[in-house]
Amino acid sequence: MTRKIIYAFFFIIAALNLNAQDNAFKPEWNFGVGFGPTFSTVDTDPKLKTKYTMGFHGGLSARYIAEKYVGVLAELNYSRLGWETDFKDNPGGYEHSHRLNYLELPFMTHITIGDKVRFVINIGPKIGLLLSEKETMNDNLKKLLVSEDIPANMITYQYYRDADIKFDYGLIAGLGVEFRTGVGNFMFEGRYAFSLGDIYHNSKSDYFTRSANRVAYARLTYFIKPF
């Protein structure tokens, strides 16, 4: 009788151990693609009156979830950023925009809460390389800039001027939700990026002491688990 009890005890322990192993967290790799709109502007000192301009971004994502709630997320994105000038203090039918096209690499800590539906937090550094740019202005502004009637309170340094600095770096953070399904994982997210680098030179002899990108992103990423 005692022997049967001992055998039963060890059988239960073994079964519980196998069940615990089945339920234990297993690290996983995910790869995917993501895209969405951008809403960007530039923060300068002296203060340039600007408005957010809408662009887009998209690219590849790689995610490694090392612990149950924590992993890392890296992306390689093409991002269309820039700004529009706000002329509300100098009405005259003027229009101006400056588009900046970047190759961006964010590398973020990835935090999740939940199971099939997960609350997501992403935060980390971001670097970018300016690939191209385009400045657009209407005829009214072009005529003003060659005239002698430029208002004293209008900043004109940035007109007809390309970016001086091609490399950008900063911080990015996002909140979102992920749905894990049988056909893949779908992550919906909102992000904000705060550049620490500048677009124009910022030495004492330069006009701007700060000229940094400020960007809001909305993003949908589709992940698959290949192995």
PDB file of C-alpha atoms in Angstrom:
ATOM      1  CA  MET A   1       0.000   0.000   0.000  1.00  0.00           C
ATOM      2  CA  THR A   2       2.789   2.367   0.946  1.00  0.00           C
ATOM      3  CA  ARG A   3       4.605   1.559  -2.301  1.00  0.00           C
ATOM      4  CA  LYS A   4       1.467   2.406  -4.307  1.00  0.00           C
ATOM      5  CA  ILE A   5       1.160   5.753  -2.532  1.00  0.00           C
ATOM      6  CA  ILE A   6       4.809   6.546  -3.286  1.00  0.00           C
ATOM      7  CA  TYR A   7       4.347   5.611  -6.963  1.00  0.00           C
ATOM      8  CA  ALA A   8       1.207   7.757  -7.160  1.00  0.00           C
ATOM      9  CA  PHE A   9       3.029  10.681  -5.526  1.00  0.00           C
ATOM     10  CA  PHE A  10       5.894  10.553  -8.021  1.00  0.00           C
ATOM     11  CA  PHE A  11       3.425  10.178 -10.900  1.00  0.00           C
ATOM     12  CA  ILE A  12       1.583  13.345  -9.814  1.00  0.00           C
ATOM     13  CA  ILE A  13       4.847  15.268  -9.413  1.00  0.00           C
ATOM     14  CA  ALA A  14       5.977  14.182 -12.879  1.00  0.00           C
ATOM     15  CA  ALA A  15       2.631  15.170 -14.415  1.00  0.00           C
ATOM     16  CA  LEU A  16       2.718  18.582 -12.746  1.00  0.00           C
ATOM     17  CA  ASN A  17       6.277  19.109 -13.960  1.00  0.00           C
ATOM     18  CA  LEU A  18       5.343  18.262 -17.555  1.00  0.00           C
ATOM     19  CA  ASN A  19       2.360  20.605 -17.373  1.00  0.00           C
ATOM     20  CA  ALA A  20       4.552  23.408 -16.019  1.00  0.00           C
ATOM     21  CA  GLN A  21       6.988  22.871 -18.885  1.00  0.00           C
ATOM     22  CA  ASP A  22       4.143  23.044 -21.400  1.00  0.00           C
ATOM     23  CA  ASN A  23       2.934  26.320 -19.864  1.00  0.00           C
ATOM     24  CA  ALA A  24       6.423  27.804 -19.481  1.00  0.00           C
ATOM     25  CA  PHE A  25       7.162  30.875 -21.560  1.00  0.00           C
ATOM     26  CA  LYS A  26       9.074  30.243 -24.760  1.00  0.00           C
ATOM     27  CA  PRO A  27      11.053  33.103 -26.341  1.00  0.00           C
ATOM     28  CA  GLU A  28       9.905  33.939 -29.852  1.00  0.00           C
ATOM     29  CA  TRP A  29      10.983  35.797 -32.981  1.00  0.00           C
ATOM     30  CA  ASN A  30       8.493  37.809 -35.028  1.00  0.00           C
ATOM     31  CA  PHE A  31       9.063  39.472 -38.395  1.00  0.00           C
ATOM     32  CA  GLY A  32       6.693  41.817 -40.148  1.00  0.00           C
ATOM     33  CA  VAL A  33       5.851  44.925 -42.103  1.00  0.00           C
ATOM     34  CA  GLY A  34       4.299  48.147 -40.857  1.00  0.00           C
ATOM     35  CA  PHE A  35       3.014  51.416 -42.255  1.00  0.00           C
ATOM     36  CA  GLY A  36       0.930  54.473 -41.421  1.00  0.00           C
ATOM     37  CA  PRO A  37       0.701  58.269 -41.525  1.00  0.00           C
ATOM     38  CA  THR A  38       3.115  60.770 -39.993  1.00  0.00           C
ATOM     39  CA  PHE A  39       2.316  64.222 -38.615  1.00  0.00           C
ATOM     40  CA  SER A  40       5.494  66.260 -38.368  1.00  0.00           C
ATOM     41  CA  THR A  41       6.803  69.745 -37.752  1.00  0.00           C
ATOM     42  CA  VAL A  42      10.057  71.429 -36.721  1.00  0.00           C
ATOM     43  CA  ASP A  43      10.925  73.017 -33.369  1.00  0.00           C
ATOM     44  CA  THR A  44      13.297  75.970 -33.722  1.00  0.00           C
ATOM     45  CA  ASP A  45      14.934  78.680 -31.665  1.00  0.00           C
ATOM     46  CA  PRO A  46      14.274  81.482 -32.588  1.00  0.00           C
ATOM     47  CA  LYS A  47      10.709  80.253 -32.859  1.00  0.00           C
ATOM     48  CA  LEU A  48       9.533  79.615 -36.406  1.00  0.00           C
ATOM     49  CA  LYS A  49       5.751  79.580 -36.778  1.00  0.00           C
ATOM     50  CA  THR A  50       4.919  76.187 -38.267  1.00  0.00           C
ATOM     51  CA  LYS A  51       2.071  73.718 -38.685  1.00  0.00           C
ATOM     52  CA  TYR A  52       2.082  69.937 -38.671  1.00  0.00           C
ATOM     53  CA  THR A  53       2.207  68.409 -42.131  1.00  0.00           C
ATOM     54  CA  MET A  54       0.958  64.934 -42.992  1.00  0.00           C
ATOM     55  CA  GLY A  55       3.232  62.345 -44.580  1.00  0.00           C
ATOM     56  CA  PHE A  56       3.669  58.601 -44.330  1.00  0.00           C
ATOM     57  CA  HIS A  57       6.110  55.945 -43.171  1.00  0.00           C
ATOM     58  CA  GLY A  58       6.564  52.231 -43.697  1.00  0.00           C
ATOM     59  CA  GLY A  59       9.086  49.444 -43.518  1.00  0.00           C
ATOM     60  CA  LEU A  60      10.272  46.207 -41.956  1.00  0.00           C
ATOM     61  CA  SER A  61      10.038  45.086 -38.322  1.00  0.00           C
ATOM     62  CA  ALA A  62      11.884  42.444 -36.292  1.00  0.00           C
ATOM     63  CA  ARG A  63      10.875  41.550 -32.748  1.00  0.00           C
ATOM     64  CA  TYR A  64      12.417  39.225 -30.178  1.00  0.00           C
ATOM     65  CA  ILE A  65      10.350  38.548 -27.057  1.00  0.00           C
ATOM     66  CA  ALA A  66      12.893  37.242 -24.539  1.00  0.00           C
ATOM     67  CA  GLU A  67      10.721  37.242 -21.418  1.00  0.00           C
ATOM     68  CA  LYS A  68       7.002  36.872 -20.861  1.00  0.00           C
ATOM     69  CA  TYR A  69       6.335  40.612 -20.898  1.00  0.00           C
ATOM     70  CA  VAL A  70       9.551  42.133 -22.284  1.00  0.00           C
ATOM     71  CA  GLY A  71      11.403  42.056 -25.584  1.00  0.00           C
ATOM     72  CA  VAL A  72      13.089  44.265 -28.160  1.00  0.00           C
ATOM     73  CA  LEU A  73      11.713  45.720 -31.385  1.00  0.00           C
ATOM     74  CA  ALA A  74      13.821  47.031 -34.276  1.00  0.00           C
ATOM     75  CA  GLU A  75      12.569  48.588 -37.505  1.00  0.00           C
ATOM     76  CA  LEU A  76      13.888  49.988 -40.765  1.00  0.00           C
ATOM     77  CA  ASN A  77      11.480  52.587 -42.156  1.00  0.00           C
ATOM     78  CA  TYR A  78      11.185  55.108 -44.941  1.00  0.00           C
ATOM     79  CA  SER A  79       9.598  58.218 -43.394  1.00  0.00           C
ATOM     80  CA  ARG A  80       8.313  61.373 -45.053  1.00  0.00           C
ATOM     81  CA  LEU A  81       8.620  64.234 -42.553  1.00  0.00           C
ATOM     82  CA  GLY A  82       8.888  68.030 -42.722  1.00  0.00           C
ATOM     83  CA  TRP A  83       6.834  71.086 -41.886  1.00  0.00           C
ATOM     84  CA  GLU A  84       4.513  73.773 -43.204  1.00  0.00           C
ATOM     85  CA  THR A  85       5.024  77.436 -42.372  1.00  0.00           C
ATOM     86  CA  ASP A  86       2.178  79.206 -40.568  1.00  0.00           C
ATOM     87  CA  PHE A  87       1.635  82.738 -41.901  1.00  0.00           C
ATOM     88  CA  LYS A  88      -1.210  83.780 -39.585  1.00  0.00           C
ATOM     89  CA  ASP A  89       0.920  86.686 -38.269  1.00  0.00           C
ATOM     90  CA  ASN A  90       1.722  87.783 -41.826  1.00  0.00           C
ATOM     91  CA  PRO A  91      -1.377  87.154 -43.953  1.00  0.00           C
ATOM     92  CA  GLY A  92      -0.828  87.635 -47.646  1.00  0.00           C
ATOM     93  CA  GLY A  93      -1.750  84.373 -49.290  1.00  0.00           C
ATOM     94  CA  TYR A  94       1.702  82.894 -48.662  1.00  0.00           C
ATOM     95  CA  GLU A  95       2.335  79.145 -48.753  1.00  0.00           C
ATOM     96  CA  HIS A  96       5.499  77.231 -47.895  1.00  0.00           C
ATOM     97  CA  SER A  97       6.425  73.646 -47.022  1.00  0.00           C
ATOM     98  CA  HIS A  98       9.672  71.736 -46.628  1.00  0.00           C
ATOM     99  CA  ARG A  99       9.637  67.956 -47.059  1.00  0.00           C
ATOM    100  CA  LEU A 100      12.336  65.747 -45.503  1.00  0.00           C
ATOM    101  CA  ASN A 101      12.601  62.082 -46.506  1.00  0.00           C
ATOM    102  CA  TYR A 102      14.457  59.882 -44.003  1.00  0.00           C
ATOM    103  CA  LEU A 103      15.603  56.307 -43.633  1.00  0.00           C
ATOM    104  CA  GLU A 104      14.909  55.678 -39.938  1.00  0.00           C
ATOM    105  CA  LEU A 105      16.031  52.944 -37.545  1.00  0.00           C
ATOM    106  CA  PRO A 106      14.240  52.828 -34.173  1.00  0.00           C
ATOM    107  CA  PHE A 107      15.454  50.281 -31.602  1.00  0.00           C
ATOM    108  CA  MET A 108      12.999  49.970 -28.737  1.00  0.00           C
ATOM    109  CA  THR A 109      12.308  48.079 -25.558  1.00  0.00           C
ATOM    110  CA  HIS A 110       9.017  46.246 -26.143  1.00  0.00           C
ATOM    111  CA  ILE A 111       6.708  45.761 -23.127  1.00  0.00           C
ATOM    112  CA  THR A 112       3.414  43.856 -23.300  1.00  0.00           C
ATOM    113  CA  ILE A 113       0.568  43.090 -20.894  1.00  0.00           C
ATOM    114  CA  GLY A 114      -2.029  40.449 -21.737  1.00  0.00           C
ATOM    115  CA  ASP A 115      -2.347  37.287 -23.807  1.00  0.00           C
ATOM    116  CA  LYS A 116      -4.387  37.168 -27.027  1.00  0.00           C
ATOM    117  CA  VAL A 117      -5.101  40.884 -26.717  1.00  0.00           C
ATOM    118  CA  ARG A 118      -2.067  42.766 -25.425  1.00  0.00           C
ATOM    119  CA  PHE A 119      -1.455  46.316 -24.272  1.00  0.00           C
ATOM    120  CA  VAL A 120       1.863  47.450 -25.784  1.00  0.00           C
ATOM    121  CA  ILE A 121       4.513  49.990 -24.745  1.00  0.00           C
ATOM    122  CA  ASN A 122       7.523  50.709 -26.978  1.00  0.00           C
ATOM    123  CA  ILE A 123      10.305  53.105 -26.010  1.00  0.00           C
ATOM    124  CA  GLY A 124      13.893  53.656 -27.087  1.00  0.00           C
ATOM    125  CA  PRO A 125      16.346  55.558 -29.298  1.00  0.00           C
ATOM    126  CA  LYS A 126      15.959  56.320 -32.992  1.00  0.00           C
ATOM    127  CA  ILE A 127      18.446  57.325 -35.673  1.00  0.00           C
ATOM    128  CA  GLY A 128      17.762  58.627 -39.156  1.00  0.00           C
ATOM    129  CA  LEU A 129      19.548  59.457 -42.392  1.00  0.00           C
ATOM    130  CA  LEU A 130      18.184  62.191 -44.653  1.00  0.00           C
ATOM    131  CA  LEU A 131      17.808  60.764 -48.166  1.00  0.00           C
ATOM    132  CA  SER A 132      16.229  63.696 -49.994  1.00  0.00           C
ATOM    133  CA  GLU A 133      14.257  66.881 -49.466  1.00  0.00           C
ATOM    134  CA  LYS A 134      11.968  69.239 -51.343  1.00  0.00           C
ATOM    135  CA  GLU A 135      10.966  72.832 -50.630  1.00  0.00           C
ATOM    136  CA  THR A 136       7.751  74.273 -52.078  1.00  0.00           C
ATOM    137  CA  MET A 137       6.470  77.857 -52.000  1.00  0.00           C
ATOM    138  CA  ASN A 138       3.836  79.751 -53.951  1.00  0.00           C
ATOM    139  CA  ASP A 139       4.360  82.788 -56.181  1.00  0.00           C
ATOM    140  CA  ASN A 140       3.164  85.258 -53.537  1.00  0.00           C
ATOM    141  CA  LEU A 141       5.966  84.225 -51.190  1.00  0.00           C
ATOM    142  CA  LYS A 142       8.566  84.162 -53.966  1.00  0.00           C
ATOM    143  CA  LYS A 143       7.674  87.750 -54.907  1.00  0.00           C
ATOM    144  CA  LEU A 144       7.832  88.863 -51.272  1.00  0.00           C
ATOM    145  CA  LEU A 145      11.293  87.372 -50.735  1.00  0.00           C
ATOM    146  CA  VAL A 146      12.798  89.364 -53.628  1.00  0.00           C
ATOM    147  CA  SER A 147      11.077  92.581 -52.602  1.00  0.00           C
ATOM    148  CA  GLU A 148      11.967  95.154 -49.970  1.00  0.00           C
ATOM    149  CA  ASP A 149       8.647  94.703 -48.170  1.00  0.00           C
ATOM    150  CA  ILE A 150       9.523  91.728 -45.938  1.00  0.00           C
ATOM    151  CA  PRO A 151       7.904  92.246 -42.498  1.00  0.00           C
ATOM    152  CA  ALA A 152      10.367  92.766 -39.662  1.00  0.00           C
ATOM    153  CA  ASN A 153       8.867  89.875 -37.663  1.00  0.00           C
ATOM    154  CA  MET A 154       9.170  87.322 -40.482  1.00  0.00           C
ATOM    155  CA  ILE A 155      11.997  84.772 -40.249  1.00  0.00           C
ATOM    156  CA  THR A 156      13.458  84.150 -43.717  1.00  0.00           C
ATOM    157  CA  TYR A 157      16.689  82.255 -42.957  1.00  0.00           C
ATOM    158  CA  GLN A 158      15.188  78.851 -43.831  1.00  0.00           C
ATOM    159  CA  TYR A 159      13.910  79.780 -47.300  1.00  0.00           C
ATOM    160  CA  TYR A 160      15.873  78.358 -50.244  1.00  0.00           C
ATOM    161  CA  ARG A 161      18.055  76.506 -47.732  1.00  0.00           C
ATOM    162  CA  ASP A 162      18.628  72.743 -47.699  1.00  0.00           C
ATOM    163  CA  ALA A 163      19.245  70.842 -44.481  1.00  0.00           C
ATOM    164  CA  ASP A 164      22.824  71.180 -43.243  1.00  0.00           C
ATOM    165  CA  ILE A 165      22.828  67.980 -41.175  1.00  0.00           C
ATOM    166  CA  LYS A 166      21.871  64.669 -42.771  1.00  0.00           C
ATOM    167  CA  PHE A 167      22.084  62.499 -39.634  1.00  0.00           C
ATOM    168  CA  ASP A 168      19.295  62.657 -37.064  1.00  0.00           C
ATOM    169  CA  TYR A 169      18.909  61.006 -33.670  1.00  0.00           C
ATOM    170  CA  GLY A 170      16.450  61.152 -30.823  1.00  0.00           C
ATOM    171  CA  LEU A 171      13.936  59.307 -28.661  1.00  0.00           C
ATOM    172  CA  ILE A 172      10.691  57.591 -29.624  1.00  0.00           C
ATOM    173  CA  ALA A 173       7.863  56.184 -27.500  1.00  0.00           C
ATOM    174  CA  GLY A 174       4.578  54.525 -28.364  1.00  0.00           C
ATOM    175  CA  LEU A 175       1.418  53.010 -26.909  1.00  0.00           C
ATOM    176  CA  GLY A 176      -0.803  50.494 -28.625  1.00  0.00           C
ATOM    177  CA  VAL A 177      -2.698  47.240 -28.657  1.00  0.00           C
ATOM    178  CA  GLU A 178      -1.849  43.907 -30.287  1.00  0.00           C
ATOM    179  CA  PHE A 179      -4.233  41.189 -31.429  1.00  0.00           C
ATOM    180  CA  ARG A 180      -2.676  37.713 -31.685  1.00  0.00           C
ATOM    181  CA  THR A 181      -4.593  35.560 -34.173  1.00  0.00           C
ATOM    182  CA  GLY A 182      -4.182  32.313 -36.042  1.00  0.00           C
ATOM    183  CA  VAL A 183      -3.054  34.158 -39.185  1.00  0.00           C
ATOM    184  CA  GLY A 184      -0.544  36.452 -37.487  1.00  0.00           C
ATOM    185  CA  ASN A 185      -0.270  39.281 -34.982  1.00  0.00           C
ATOM    186  CA  PHE A 186      -1.660  42.765 -35.651  1.00  0.00           C
ATOM    187  CA  MET A 187      -0.277  45.713 -33.659  1.00  0.00           C
ATOM    188  CA  PHE A 188      -1.973  49.134 -33.760  1.00  0.00           C
ATOM    189  CA  GLU A 189       0.126  51.902 -32.248  1.00  0.00           C
ATOM    190  CA  GLY A 190       0.547  55.635 -31.789  1.00  0.00           C
ATOM    191  CA  ARG A 191       4.066  57.048 -31.352  1.00  0.00           C
ATOM    192  CA  TYR A 192       5.827  60.344 -30.778  1.00  0.00           C
ATOM    193  CA  ALA A 193       9.461  61.065 -31.687  1.00  0.00           C
ATOM    194  CA  PHE A 194      11.547  63.837 -30.149  1.00  0.00           C
ATOM    195  CA  SER A 195      14.703  64.575 -32.145  1.00  0.00           C
ATOM    196  CA  LEU A 196      17.828  65.580 -30.249  1.00  0.00           C
ATOM    197  CA  GLY A 197      19.719  66.425 -33.426  1.00  0.00           C
ATOM    198  CA  ASP A 198      19.217  69.497 -35.607  1.00  0.00           C
ATOM    199  CA  ILE A 199      18.384  70.101 -39.253  1.00  0.00           C
ATOM    200  CA  TYR A 200      20.510  73.260 -39.580  1.00  0.00           C
ATOM    201  CA  HIS A 201      23.899  74.089 -38.066  1.00  0.00           C
ATOM    202  CA  ASN A 202      23.601  75.491 -34.545  1.00  0.00           C
ATOM    203  CA  SER A 203      26.906  77.183 -33.711  1.00  0.00           C
ATOM    204  CA  LYS A 204      27.034  80.689 -32.224  1.00  0.00           C
ATOM    205  CA  SER A 205      27.471  82.168 -35.690  1.00  0.00           C
ATOM    206  CA  ASP A 206      24.385  80.388 -37.080  1.00  0.00           C
ATOM    207  CA  TYR A 207      20.840  81.740 -37.012  1.00  0.00           C
ATOM    208  CA  PHE A 208      19.087  78.804 -35.318  1.00  0.00           C
ATOM    209  CA  THR A 209      20.326  77.362 -32.030  1.00  0.00           C
ATOM    210  CA  ARG A 210      17.799  74.533 -32.395  1.00  0.00           C
ATOM    211  CA  SER A 211      15.982  73.084 -35.434  1.00  0.00           C
ATOM    212  CA  ALA A 212      14.710  69.634 -34.508  1.00  0.00           C
ATOM    213  CA  ASN A 213      12.082  67.302 -35.931  1.00  0.00           C
ATOM    214  CA  ARG A 214       8.929  66.594 -33.926  1.00  0.00           C
ATOM    215  CA  VAL A 215       6.892  63.676 -35.265  1.00  0.00           C
ATOM    216  CA  ALA A 216       3.702  61.800 -34.374  1.00  0.00           C
ATOM    217  CA  TYR A 217       3.205  58.393 -36.007  1.00  0.00           C
ATOM    218  CA  ALA A 218       0.192  56.112 -36.359  1.00  0.00           C
ATOM    219  CA  ARG A 219       1.209  52.580 -37.296  1.00  0.00           C
ATOM    220  CA  LEU A 220      -0.241  49.179 -38.136  1.00  0.00           C
ATOM    221  CA  THR A 221       2.268  46.315 -38.046  1.00  0.00           C
ATOM    222  CA  TYR A 222       1.577  42.761 -39.173  1.00  0.00           C
ATOM    223  CA  PHE A 223       3.844  40.125 -37.612  1.00  0.00           C
ATOM    224  CA  ILE A 224       4.383  36.470 -38.410  1.00  0.00           C
ATOM    225  CA  LYS A 225       6.192  33.879 -36.293  1.00  0.00           C
ATOM    226  CA  PRO A 226       8.379  31.951 -38.770  1.00  0.00           C
ATOM    227  CA  PHE A 227       9.839  29.522 -36.231  1.00  0.00           C
TER     228      PHE A 227
END
